[in-house]
Amino acid sequence: MRGKIITISSGKGGVGKTTVTANLGLGLALLGQRVICMDADIGLRNLDVMLGLENRIVYDIINVVEGRCTLPQALVRDKRLRTLRLLPAAQTRDKSAITEADMDRIAHQAAEIADYVIIDSPAGIEHGFRYAVKPADLVLIVTNPEVAAVRDADRVIGLLEADGHVPARLIINRLKPALVRRNEMLDANSVVDLLAIGLIGIVPEDVGILAAGNRGRPVVLDEKSVAGQVFRNIARRLQGEDVPFLPLKAPSFLKRLFGAY
Amino acid sequence: MRLLDWFRGRRSSGKEVAEQRLRLVLAHDRANISPGMLEILKDELIKVISRHLDVDPEKVEVKLTRDQHETRLVADIPLRPITRSRG
Ligand SMILES: Nc1ncnc2c1ncn2[C@@H]1O[C@H](COP(=O)(O)OP(=O)(O)OP(=O)(O)O)[C@@H](O)[C@H]1O
Ligand SMILES: [Mg+2]
């Protein structure tokens, strides 16, 4: 049986797609699953640095498309979790170097040798979005609890619905519990109501995520991180487990005072 | 409740404002009609209906509403007080 292909998409840029891809990829690998993370953001490659694998790249996805190497040759294995592999994007090419058919073929080929293929989609709703969602069995839509990001998420949901078949779930990223409690920010319920789509995770704002990106060590690997716990829970939900949502607490006064948030 | 809010000097919360704006924006996006187009539609509606009924153009409201399942165009078209003496 081939693995499941999951595309991480958003419409709006910068909302956390690559962060989610890296953490869910590792989260599923932590559960013993064979995972291939595909960076579909051709020309703006990021997933390699988020995962801390940038130094070991030899080939990229365009090399595979053009037949210069095989898919297994292009995969970079994670040394921390050996069941995770990365298919890097090309940095010096652009998105026109790949077609929907190419993406479909490579993703399905990857799914033959993995339990999960997770595709990090580029921002936008043009060609890059189209080829990234083409092979998907499931699309995870990442949004932030703010007007512009929710609006763009709605557009993506609309496009997926127009296409017909593929199921989608929502990840709300960068929620600030303190602001929600003071009614200064959209809460998860209103976002879910507005978008009318099933929720699979709520990731709090967490400075640890920025630090993790800089170090190439995603928070999901940090047992004490709350955001890490959230990602581990989403990974289990993807596995079909019924995991209750974490209550999100606002950071304590002291933590805020000392600038942890 | 409103009055109480007013006494407290309460303005709409950031959350409420965001929700209201999103509701409107999403309704327009989904129906693919801009607020300006809706105004034009309203004027045309008034023109057509005025041929048959005595409409009060000032009070006509045409808007999109949206819940989880559907978007609707809601038109509220009050008529001028009817004078019985006609006919
Ligand atoms: N929950 C969070 N808390 C704090 N910072 C976050 C969180 N999620 C993401 N970030 C930060 O936001 C920035 C953008 O994240 P990321 O690169 O994952 O977004 P993206 O959607 O992939 O962007 P692009 O559209 O450019 O590909 C990064 O600096 C990341 O560290
Ligand atoms: Mg990205």
mmCIF file of C-alpha atoms and ligand atoms in Angstrom:
data_model
loop_
_atom_site.group_PDB
_atom_site.id
_atom_site.type_symbol
_atom_site.label_atom_id
_atom_site.label_comp_id
_atom_site.label_asym_id
_atom_site.label_seq_id
_atom_site.Cartn_x
_atom_site.Cartn_y
_atom_site.Cartn_z
ATOM 1 C CA MET A 1 0.000 0.000 0.000
ATOM 2 C CA ARG A 2 1.346 3.413 -0.886
ATOM 3 C CA GLY A 3 1.782 6.139 1.696
ATOM 4 C CA LYS A 4 -0.446 9.138 2.216
ATOM 5 C CA ILE A 5 0.321 12.424 0.468
ATOM 6 C CA ILE A 6 -0.356 15.524 2.548
ATOM 7 C CA THR A 7 0.101 19.051 1.202
ATOM 8 C CA ILE A 8 0.613 22.018 3.541
ATOM 9 C CA SER A 9 -0.896 25.143 2.010
ATOM 10 C CA SER A 10 -2.138 28.589 3.045
ATOM 11 C CA GLY A 11 -2.636 31.160 0.334
ATOM 12 C CA LYS A 12 -0.981 33.907 2.346
ATOM 13 C CA GLY A 13 2.792 33.850 2.740
ATOM 14 C CA GLY A 14 4.680 33.641 6.007
ATOM 15 C CA VAL A 15 1.929 32.039 8.081
ATOM 16 C CA GLY A 16 3.947 28.959 9.016
ATOM 17 C CA LYS A 17 3.708 26.351 6.241
ATOM 18 C CA THR A 18 7.362 25.389 6.322
ATOM 19 C CA THR A 19 7.362 25.309 10.132
ATOM 20 C CA VAL A 20 4.361 22.981 10.073
ATOM 21 C CA THR A 21 5.883 20.756 7.388
ATOM 22 C CA ALA A 22 9.143 20.335 9.314
ATOM 23 C CA ASN A 23 7.451 19.658 12.635
ATOM 24 C CA LEU A 24 4.809 17.275 11.326
ATOM 25 C CA GLY A 25 7.399 15.423 9.259
ATOM 26 C CA LEU A 26 9.549 14.858 12.318
ATOM 27 C CA GLY A 27 6.465 14.278 14.498
ATOM 28 C CA LEU A 28 5.363 11.403 12.259
ATOM 29 C CA ALA A 29 8.926 10.074 12.124
ATOM 30 C CA LEU A 30 8.930 10.085 15.940
ATOM 31 C CA LEU A 31 5.954 7.741 15.728
ATOM 32 C CA GLY A 32 8.076 5.379 13.658
ATOM 33 C CA GLN A 33 6.602 6.343 10.306
ATOM 34 C CA ARG A 34 8.680 6.585 7.140
ATOM 35 C CA VAL A 35 8.325 10.188 6.015
ATOM 36 C CA ILE A 36 9.471 12.098 2.957
ATOM 37 C CA CYS A 37 9.203 15.887 3.196
ATOM 38 C CA MET A 38 9.100 17.541 -0.217
ATOM 39 C CA ASP A 39 10.007 21.191 -0.573
ATOM 40 C CA ALA A 40 7.817 22.459 -3.414
ATOM 41 C CA ASP A 41 8.825 26.081 -2.958
ATOM 42 C CA ILE A 42 11.144 26.114 -5.965
ATOM 43 C CA GLY A 43 13.457 29.134 -5.926
ATOM 44 C CA LEU A 44 12.821 29.915 -2.253
ATOM 45 C CA ARG A 45 14.028 26.819 -0.521
ATOM 46 C CA ASN A 46 13.576 26.877 3.244
ATOM 47 C CA LEU A 47 12.641 23.462 4.468
ATOM 48 C CA ASP A 48 16.264 22.281 4.374
ATOM 49 C CA VAL A 49 17.395 24.944 6.856
ATOM 50 C CA MET A 50 14.340 24.499 9.081
ATOM 51 C CA LEU A 51 15.216 20.819 9.314
ATOM 52 C CA GLY A 52 18.951 21.507 9.674
ATOM 53 C CA LEU A 53 19.784 19.429 6.597
ATOM 54 C CA GLU A 54 21.124 22.149 4.297
ATOM 55 C CA ASN A 55 24.743 20.982 4.388
ATOM 56 C CA ARG A 56 24.067 17.516 3.092
ATOM 57 C CA ILE A 57 22.147 18.340 -0.065
ATOM 58 C CA VAL A 58 23.544 17.031 -3.336
ATOM 59 C CA TYR A 59 20.600 16.956 -5.720
ATOM 60 C CA ASP A 60 17.217 18.642 -5.800
ATOM 61 C CA ILE A 61 13.708 18.046 -7.131
ATOM 62 C CA ILE A 62 14.427 19.638 -10.522
ATOM 63 C CA ASN A 63 17.371 17.255 -10.991
ATOM 64 C CA VAL A 64 14.874 14.439 -10.449
ATOM 65 C CA VAL A 65 12.378 15.986 -12.890
ATOM 66 C CA GLU A 66 15.091 16.345 -15.507
ATOM 67 C CA GLY A 67 16.354 12.822 -14.973
ATOM 68 C CA ARG A 68 19.842 13.788 -13.767
ATOM 69 C CA CYS A 69 19.395 11.564 -10.725
ATOM 70 C CA THR A 70 16.846 9.181 -9.291
ATOM 71 C CA LEU A 71 14.429 10.122 -6.542
ATOM 72 C CA PRO A 72 16.198 7.998 -3.878
ATOM 73 C CA GLN A 73 19.532 9.610 -4.819
ATOM 74 C CA ALA A 74 18.115 13.070 -4.208
ATOM 75 C CA LEU A 75 16.684 12.262 -0.774
ATOM 76 C CA VAL A 76 18.622 13.551 2.243
ATOM 77 C CA ARG A 77 18.288 11.423 5.344
ATOM 78 C CA ASP A 78 17.869 13.012 8.773
ATOM 79 C CA LYS A 79 20.540 11.802 11.184
ATOM 80 C CA ARG A 80 18.392 12.306 14.278
ATOM 81 C CA LEU A 81 15.439 10.344 12.966
ATOM 82 C CA ARG A 82 16.515 8.054 10.203
ATOM 83 C CA THR A 83 13.002 7.427 8.925
ATOM 84 C CA LEU A 84 12.747 11.050 7.808
ATOM 85 C CA ARG A 85 14.027 12.097 4.400
ATOM 86 C CA LEU A 86 13.948 15.408 2.575
ATOM 87 C CA LEU A 87 13.535 16.071 -1.123
ATOM 88 C CA PRO A 88 15.011 19.585 -1.441
ATOM 89 C CA ALA A 89 13.683 22.288 -3.731
ATOM 90 C CA ALA A 90 15.994 23.834 -6.309
ATOM 91 C CA GLN A 91 17.221 27.227 -5.205
ATOM 92 C CA THR A 92 18.413 28.637 -8.515
ATOM 93 C CA ARG A 93 15.438 27.728 -10.692
ATOM 94 C CA ASP A 94 11.861 28.906 -10.722
ATOM 95 C CA LYS A 95 8.473 27.294 -10.452
ATOM 96 C CA SER A 96 7.982 27.041 -14.188
ATOM 97 C CA ALA A 97 10.636 24.298 -14.192
ATOM 98 C CA ILE A 98 8.073 21.859 -12.849
ATOM 99 C CA THR A 99 4.598 20.871 -14.062
ATOM 100 C CA GLU A 100 1.597 19.462 -12.233
ATOM 101 C CA ALA A 101 2.242 16.143 -13.926
ATOM 102 C CA ASP A 102 5.888 16.123 -12.748
ATOM 103 C CA MET A 103 4.831 16.803 -9.184
ATOM 104 C CA ASP A 104 2.127 14.182 -9.313
ATOM 105 C CA ARG A 105 4.528 11.578 -10.606
ATOM 106 C CA ILE A 106 7.306 12.324 -8.111
ATOM 107 C CA ALA A 107 4.981 12.521 -5.106
ATOM 108 C CA HIS A 108 3.412 9.188 -5.981
ATOM 109 C CA GLN A 109 6.826 7.663 -6.537
ATOM 110 C CA ALA A 110 7.845 8.937 -3.080
ATOM 111 C CA ALA A 111 4.655 7.494 -1.601
ATOM 112 C CA GLU A 112 5.779 4.052 -2.786
ATOM 113 C CA ILE A 113 8.723 4.171 -0.386
ATOM 114 C CA ALA A 114 7.215 6.124 2.528
ATOM 115 C CA ASP A 115 4.206 6.047 4.832
ATOM 116 C CA TYR A 116 3.773 9.811 4.501
ATOM 117 C CA VAL A 117 4.804 12.316 1.852
ATOM 118 C CA ILE A 118 4.457 15.863 3.141
ATOM 119 C CA ILE A 119 4.594 18.645 0.580
ATOM 120 C CA ASP A 120 5.496 22.181 1.630
ATOM 121 C CA SER A 121 3.578 24.405 -0.765
ATOM 122 C CA PRO A 122 4.727 27.849 -1.891
ATOM 123 C CA ALA A 123 2.609 30.867 -0.922
ATOM 124 C CA GLY A 124 0.017 32.110 -3.382
ATOM 125 C CA ILE A 125 -2.708 30.424 -5.406
ATOM 126 C CA GLU A 126 -0.976 30.236 -8.752
ATOM 127 C CA HIS A 127 1.075 27.556 -10.431
ATOM 128 C CA GLY A 128 3.075 26.641 -7.310
ATOM 129 C CA PHE A 129 -0.071 26.092 -5.294
ATOM 130 C CA ARG A 130 -1.656 24.101 -8.111
ATOM 131 C CA TYR A 131 1.191 21.653 -8.531
ATOM 132 C CA ALA A 132 1.601 21.259 -4.776
ATOM 133 C CA VAL A 133 -2.030 20.245 -4.178
ATOM 134 C CA LYS A 134 -2.330 18.153 -7.340
ATOM 135 C CA PRO A 135 -1.122 14.863 -5.807
ATOM 136 C CA ALA A 136 -2.597 15.448 -2.323
ATOM 137 C CA ASP A 137 -4.778 12.950 -0.478
ATOM 138 C CA LEU A 138 -5.246 15.572 2.231
ATOM 139 C CA VAL A 139 -4.538 19.301 2.370
ATOM 140 C CA LEU A 140 -3.680 20.977 5.655
ATOM 141 C CA ILE A 141 -4.440 24.680 5.464
ATOM 142 C CA VAL A 142 -2.341 26.840 7.750
ATOM 143 C CA THR A 143 -3.689 30.198 8.826
ATOM 144 C CA ASN A 144 -3.072 32.831 11.480
ATOM 145 C CA PRO A 145 -5.950 34.223 13.548
ATOM 146 C CA GLU A 146 -6.050 37.539 11.666
ATOM 147 C CA VAL A 147 -8.289 38.992 8.974
ATOM 148 C CA ALA A 148 -5.951 38.831 5.969
ATOM 149 C CA ALA A 149 -4.708 35.291 6.624
ATOM 150 C CA VAL A 150 -8.207 33.905 7.239
ATOM 151 C CA ARG A 151 -9.458 35.563 4.082
ATOM 152 C CA ASP A 152 -6.719 33.932 2.020
ATOM 153 C CA ALA A 153 -7.367 30.573 3.677
ATOM 154 C CA ASP A 154 -11.011 30.889 2.613
ATOM 155 C CA ARG A 155 -9.900 31.469 -0.948
ATOM 156 C CA VAL A 156 -7.772 28.321 -0.867
ATOM 157 C CA ILE A 157 -10.663 26.332 0.588
ATOM 158 C CA GLY A 158 -12.874 27.680 -2.197
ATOM 159 C CA LEU A 159 -10.378 26.609 -4.864
ATOM 160 C CA LEU A 160 -10.069 23.132 -3.364
ATOM 161 C CA GLU A 161 -13.848 22.805 -3.207
ATOM 162 C CA ALA A 162 -14.162 23.901 -6.818
ATOM 163 C CA ASP A 163 -11.715 21.176 -7.766
ATOM 164 C CA GLY A 164 -13.926 18.695 -6.056
ATOM 165 C CA HIS A 165 -12.418 15.842 -4.216
ATOM 166 C CA VAL A 166 -9.582 16.449 -1.781
ATOM 167 C CA PRO A 167 -10.342 16.669 1.961
ATOM 168 C CA ALA A 168 -8.884 19.589 3.899
ATOM 169 C CA ARG A 169 -8.233 20.374 7.567
ATOM 170 C CA LEU A 170 -7.246 23.576 9.295
ATOM 171 C CA ILE A 171 -4.209 24.429 11.422
ATOM 172 C CA ILE A 172 -4.420 27.727 13.281
ATOM 173 C CA ASN A 173 -0.889 28.956 13.925
ATOM 174 C CA ARG A 174 0.441 31.765 16.133
ATOM 175 C CA LEU A 175 -2.541 32.031 18.428
ATOM 176 C CA LYS A 176 -1.813 34.267 21.393
ATOM 177 C CA PRO A 177 -3.854 32.984 24.343
ATOM 178 C CA ALA A 178 -3.396 36.192 26.354
ATOM 179 C CA LEU A 179 -4.873 38.297 23.544
ATOM 180 C CA VAL A 180 -7.705 35.846 22.993
ATOM 181 C CA ARG A 181 -8.594 36.039 26.667
ATOM 182 C CA ARG A 182 -8.762 39.805 26.444
ATOM 183 C CA ASN A 183 -10.930 39.560 23.309
ATOM 184 C CA GLU A 184 -8.297 41.339 21.290
ATOM 185 C CA MET A 185 -7.717 38.505 18.853
ATOM 186 C CA LEU A 186 -9.852 36.086 16.867
ATOM 187 C CA ASP A 187 -10.177 32.839 18.784
ATOM 188 C CA ALA A 188 -10.042 29.370 17.287
ATOM 189 C CA ASN A 189 -13.820 28.953 17.399
ATOM 190 C CA SER A 190 -14.573 32.022 15.353
ATOM 191 C CA VAL A 191 -11.963 31.100 12.740
ATOM 192 C CA VAL A 192 -13.390 27.598 12.447
ATOM 193 C CA ASP A 193 -16.934 29.000 12.233
ATOM 194 C CA LEU A 194 -16.016 31.465 9.520
ATOM 195 C CA LEU A 195 -14.114 28.949 7.427
ATOM 196 C CA ALA A 196 -16.457 26.018 8.060
ATOM 197 C CA ILE A 197 -13.725 23.412 7.936
ATOM 198 C CA GLY A 198 -12.489 20.798 10.408
ATOM 199 C CA LEU A 199 -9.708 21.785 12.785
ATOM 200 C CA ILE A 200 -6.687 19.554 13.344
ATOM 201 C CA GLY A 201 -4.446 21.761 15.486
ATOM 202 C CA ILE A 202 -3.958 25.077 17.244
ATOM 203 C CA VAL A 203 -0.319 26.134 17.544
ATOM 204 C CA PRO A 204 0.433 28.938 20.002
ATOM 205 C CA GLU A 205 2.796 31.795 19.311
ATOM 206 C CA ASP A 206 6.124 30.569 20.643
ATOM 207 C CA VAL A 207 9.528 32.262 20.477
ATOM 208 C CA GLY A 208 11.016 28.794 20.605
ATOM 209 C CA ILE A 209 9.851 28.301 17.010
ATOM 210 C CA LEU A 210 11.989 31.142 15.745
ATOM 211 C CA ALA A 211 14.984 29.854 17.680
ATOM 212 C CA ALA A 212 14.324 26.333 16.404
ATOM 213 C CA GLY A 213 14.289 27.600 12.832
ATOM 214 C CA ASN A 214 17.603 29.308 13.365
ATOM 215 C CA ARG A 215 19.197 26.215 14.860
ATOM 216 C CA GLY A 216 17.661 23.738 12.438
ATOM 217 C CA ARG A 217 16.099 21.785 15.262
ATOM 218 C CA PRO A 218 12.256 21.940 15.100
ATOM 219 C CA VAL A 219 10.385 22.267 18.415
ATOM 220 C CA VAL A 220 8.694 18.911 17.973
ATOM 221 C CA LEU A 221 12.019 17.366 19.065
ATOM 222 C CA ASP A 222 11.931 19.341 22.307
ATOM 223 C CA GLU A 223 9.960 17.361 24.860
ATOM 224 C CA LYS A 224 9.347 20.347 27.080
ATOM 225 C CA SER A 225 8.012 22.660 24.351
ATOM 226 C CA VAL A 226 4.233 23.228 24.367
ATOM 227 C CA ALA A 227 4.267 23.965 20.638
ATOM 228 C CA GLY A 228 6.246 20.737 20.259
ATOM 229 C CA GLN A 229 3.507 18.876 22.115
ATOM 230 C CA VAL A 230 0.908 20.426 19.810
ATOM 231 C CA PHE A 231 2.784 19.117 16.761
ATOM 232 C CA ARG A 232 3.203 15.668 18.304
ATOM 233 C CA ASN A 233 -0.554 15.635 18.901
ATOM 234 C CA ILE A 234 -1.342 16.652 15.323
ATOM 235 C CA ALA A 235 0.921 13.848 14.102
ATOM 236 C CA ARG A 236 -1.077 11.384 16.193
ATOM 237 C CA ARG A 237 -4.351 12.785 14.833
ATOM 238 C CA LEU A 238 -3.016 12.220 11.320
ATOM 239 C CA GLN A 239 -2.442 8.633 12.380
ATOM 240 C CA GLY A 240 -6.147 8.405 13.143
ATOM 241 C CA GLU A 241 -5.889 8.731 16.911
ATOM 242 C CA ASP A 242 -8.477 10.788 18.750
ATOM 243 C CA VAL A 243 -6.298 13.194 20.739
ATOM 244 C CA PRO A 244 -7.980 15.919 22.827
ATOM 245 C CA PHE A 245 -6.958 19.519 22.177
ATOM 246 C CA LEU A 246 -4.520 21.035 24.675
ATOM 247 C CA PRO A 247 -5.845 23.859 26.800
ATOM 248 C CA LEU A 248 -3.735 26.847 25.781
ATOM 249 C CA LYS A 249 -2.643 28.897 28.713
ATOM 250 C CA ALA A 250 -1.374 32.425 28.513
ATOM 251 C CA PRO A 251 2.273 32.719 29.542
ATOM 252 C CA SER A 252 2.723 33.709 33.152
ATOM 253 C CA PHE A 253 3.264 37.277 34.183
ATOM 254 C CA LEU A 254 6.893 36.560 35.081
ATOM 255 C CA LYS A 255 7.613 34.989 31.735
ATOM 256 C CA ARG A 256 6.167 38.006 29.986
ATOM 257 C CA LEU A 257 8.124 40.322 32.247
ATOM 258 C CA PHE A 258 11.358 38.625 31.318
ATOM 259 C CA GLY A 259 10.553 38.738 27.665
ATOM 260 C CA ALA A 260 9.968 35.090 27.031
ATOM 261 C CA TYR A 261 6.981 36.168 24.948
ATOM 262 C CA MET B 1 -26.642 45.818 27.705
ATOM 263 C CA ARG B 2 -25.675 48.258 24.971
ATOM 264 C CA LEU B 3 -26.410 51.143 27.314
ATOM 265 C CA LEU B 4 -24.230 49.589 29.970
ATOM 266 C CA ASP B 5 -21.444 49.228 27.432
ATOM 267 C CA TRP B 6 -21.884 52.813 26.499
ATOM 268 C CA PHE B 7 -21.557 53.904 30.120
ATOM 269 C CA ARG B 8 -18.373 51.922 30.435
ATOM 270 C CA GLY B 9 -17.056 53.571 27.327
ATOM 271 C CA ARG B 10 -16.689 50.187 25.705
ATOM 272 C CA ARG B 11 -15.863 50.020 22.025
ATOM 273 C CA SER B 12 -16.164 46.857 19.954
ATOM 274 C CA SER B 13 -13.369 44.477 20.853
ATOM 275 C CA GLY B 14 -10.616 43.660 18.398
ATOM 276 C CA LYS B 15 -12.087 40.223 18.097
ATOM 277 C CA GLU B 16 -15.576 41.489 17.222
ATOM 278 C CA VAL B 17 -14.285 43.920 14.645
ATOM 279 C CA ALA B 18 -12.179 41.209 13.019
ATOM 280 C CA GLU B 19 -15.124 38.822 12.953
ATOM 281 C CA GLN B 20 -17.514 41.334 11.446
ATOM 282 C CA ARG B 21 -15.086 42.424 8.786
ATOM 283 C CA LEU B 22 -14.233 38.857 7.890
ATOM 284 C CA ARG B 23 -17.871 37.870 7.634
ATOM 285 C CA LEU B 24 -18.467 40.625 5.105
ATOM 286 C CA VAL B 25 -15.255 40.126 3.141
ATOM 287 C CA LEU B 26 -15.773 36.373 2.885
ATOM 288 C CA ALA B 27 -19.365 36.797 1.736
ATOM 289 C CA HIS B 28 -18.229 39.100 -1.066
ATOM 290 C CA ASP B 29 -15.252 36.911 -1.993
ATOM 291 C CA ARG B 30 -17.349 33.776 -2.144
ATOM 292 C CA ALA B 31 -20.136 35.320 -4.158
ATOM 293 C CA ASN B 32 -17.565 37.036 -6.352
ATOM 294 C CA ILE B 33 -19.307 40.400 -6.159
ATOM 295 C CA SER B 34 -17.610 43.552 -4.925
ATOM 296 C CA PRO B 35 -19.306 45.994 -2.568
ATOM 297 C CA GLY B 36 -19.446 48.512 -5.439
ATOM 298 C CA MET B 37 -21.188 46.018 -7.741
ATOM 299 C CA LEU B 38 -23.699 45.375 -4.998
ATOM 300 C CA GLU B 39 -24.516 49.101 -4.935
ATOM 301 C CA ILE B 40 -25.134 49.059 -8.674
ATOM 302 C CA LEU B 41 -27.310 45.987 -8.292
ATOM 303 C CA LYS B 42 -29.265 47.779 -5.588
ATOM 304 C CA ASP B 43 -29.927 50.783 -7.824
ATOM 305 C CA GLU B 44 -31.115 48.522 -10.616
ATOM 306 C CA LEU B 45 -33.391 46.620 -8.252
ATOM 307 C CA ILE B 46 -34.922 49.862 -7.053
ATOM 308 C CA LYS B 47 -35.532 50.931 -10.638
ATOM 309 C CA VAL B 48 -37.235 47.695 -11.621
ATOM 310 C CA ILE B 49 -39.353 47.406 -8.524
ATOM 311 C CA SER B 50 -40.356 51.069 -8.637
ATOM 312 C CA ARG B 51 -42.137 50.351 -11.905
ATOM 313 C CA HIS B 52 -44.658 48.339 -9.973
ATOM 314 C CA LEU B 53 -44.478 49.504 -6.391
ATOM 315 C CA ASP B 54 -43.901 52.722 -4.540
ATOM 316 C CA VAL B 55 -40.448 52.047 -3.110
ATOM 317 C CA ASP B 56 -38.645 54.319 -0.684
ATOM 318 C CA PRO B 57 -35.133 54.284 -2.208
ATOM 319 C CA GLU B 58 -33.515 55.782 0.885
ATOM 320 C CA LYS B 59 -34.488 52.832 3.013
ATOM 321 C CA VAL B 60 -33.626 49.981 0.676
ATOM 322 C CA GLU B 61 -30.964 47.630 1.976
ATOM 323 C CA VAL B 62 -29.258 45.011 -0.172
ATOM 324 C CA LYS B 63 -26.524 42.927 1.377
ATOM 325 C CA LEU B 64 -24.821 39.563 1.353
ATOM 326 C CA THR B 65 -24.980 37.349 4.399
ATOM 327 C CA ARG B 66 -23.126 34.176 4.931
ATOM 328 C CA ASP B 67 -23.260 31.300 7.350
ATOM 329 C CA GLN B 68 -21.427 28.004 7.275
ATOM 330 C CA HIS B 69 -23.542 26.558 4.517
ATOM 331 C CA GLU B 70 -24.625 29.276 2.179
ATOM 332 C CA THR B 71 -24.280 32.815 1.052
ATOM 333 C CA ARG B 72 -27.474 34.752 0.390
ATOM 334 C CA LEU B 73 -28.408 38.016 -1.121
ATOM 335 C CA VAL B 74 -30.816 39.707 1.256
ATOM 336 C CA ALA B 75 -32.872 42.648 0.053
ATOM 337 C CA ASP B 76 -35.026 44.676 2.399
ATOM 338 C CA ILE B 77 -37.272 46.973 0.349
ATOM 339 C CA PRO B 78 -39.704 49.066 2.375
ATOM 340 C CA LEU B 79 -42.613 50.625 0.525
ATOM 341 C CA ARG B 80 -43.891 54.121 1.068
ATOM 342 C CA PRO B 81 -47.028 54.361 3.218
ATOM 343 C CA ILE B 82 -49.914 53.262 1.088
ATOM 344 C CA THR B 83 -52.649 55.786 0.494
ATOM 345 C CA ARG B 84 -55.944 54.010 0.340
ATOM 346 C CA SER B 85 -57.755 56.530 -1.751
ATOM 347 C CA ARG B 86 -56.276 55.201 -4.948
ATOM 348 C CA GLY B 87 -58.472 53.471 -7.401
HETATM 349 N N1 LIG C 1 3.827 29.515 16.181
HETATM 350 C C1 LIG C 1 4.826 30.388 15.897
HETATM 351 N N2 LIG C 1 5.357 31.169 16.865
HETATM 352 C C2 LIG C 1 6.349 32.039 16.578
HETATM 353 N N3 LIG C 1 6.899 32.184 15.356
HETATM 354 C C3 LIG C 1 6.425 31.423 14.359
HETATM 355 C C4 LIG C 1 5.376 30.490 14.563
HETATM 356 N N4 LIG C 1 5.121 29.887 13.370
HETATM 357 C C5 LIG C 1 5.964 30.411 12.477
HETATM 358 N N5 LIG C 1 6.751 31.347 13.048
HETATM 359 C C6 LIG C 1 7.784 32.152 12.385
HETATM 360 O O1 LIG C 1 7.206 32.795 11.266
HETATM 361 C C7 LIG C 1 8.129 32.859 10.199
HETATM 362 C C8 LIG C 1 7.512 32.301 8.937
HETATM 363 O O2 LIG C 1 7.292 30.918 9.095
HETATM 364 P P1 LIG C 1 7.396 29.903 7.879
HETATM 365 O O3 LIG C 1 8.642 30.128 7.113
HETATM 366 O O4 LIG C 1 7.123 28.558 8.396
HETATM 367 O O5 LIG C 1 6.150 30.429 7.016
HETATM 368 P P2 LIG C 1 5.763 29.998 5.529
HETATM 369 O O6 LIG C 1 4.272 29.987 5.485
HETATM 370 O O7 LIG C 1 6.453 28.751 5.146
HETATM 371 O O8 LIG C 1 6.331 31.223 4.692
HETATM 372 P P3 LIG C 1 6.445 31.308 3.067
HETATM 373 O O9 LIG C 1 5.063 31.628 2.599
HETATM 374 O O10 LIG C 1 7.397 32.422 2.838
HETATM 375 O O11 LIG C 1 6.927 29.990 2.588
HETATM 376 C C9 LIG C 1 9.363 32.107 10.648
HETATM 377 O O12 LIG C 1 10.315 33.034 11.059
HETATM 378 C C10 LIG C 1 8.895 31.296 11.836
HETATM 379 O O13 LIG C 1 9.921 31.129 12.787
HETATM 380 MG MG MG C 2 7.697 28.354 3.426
#
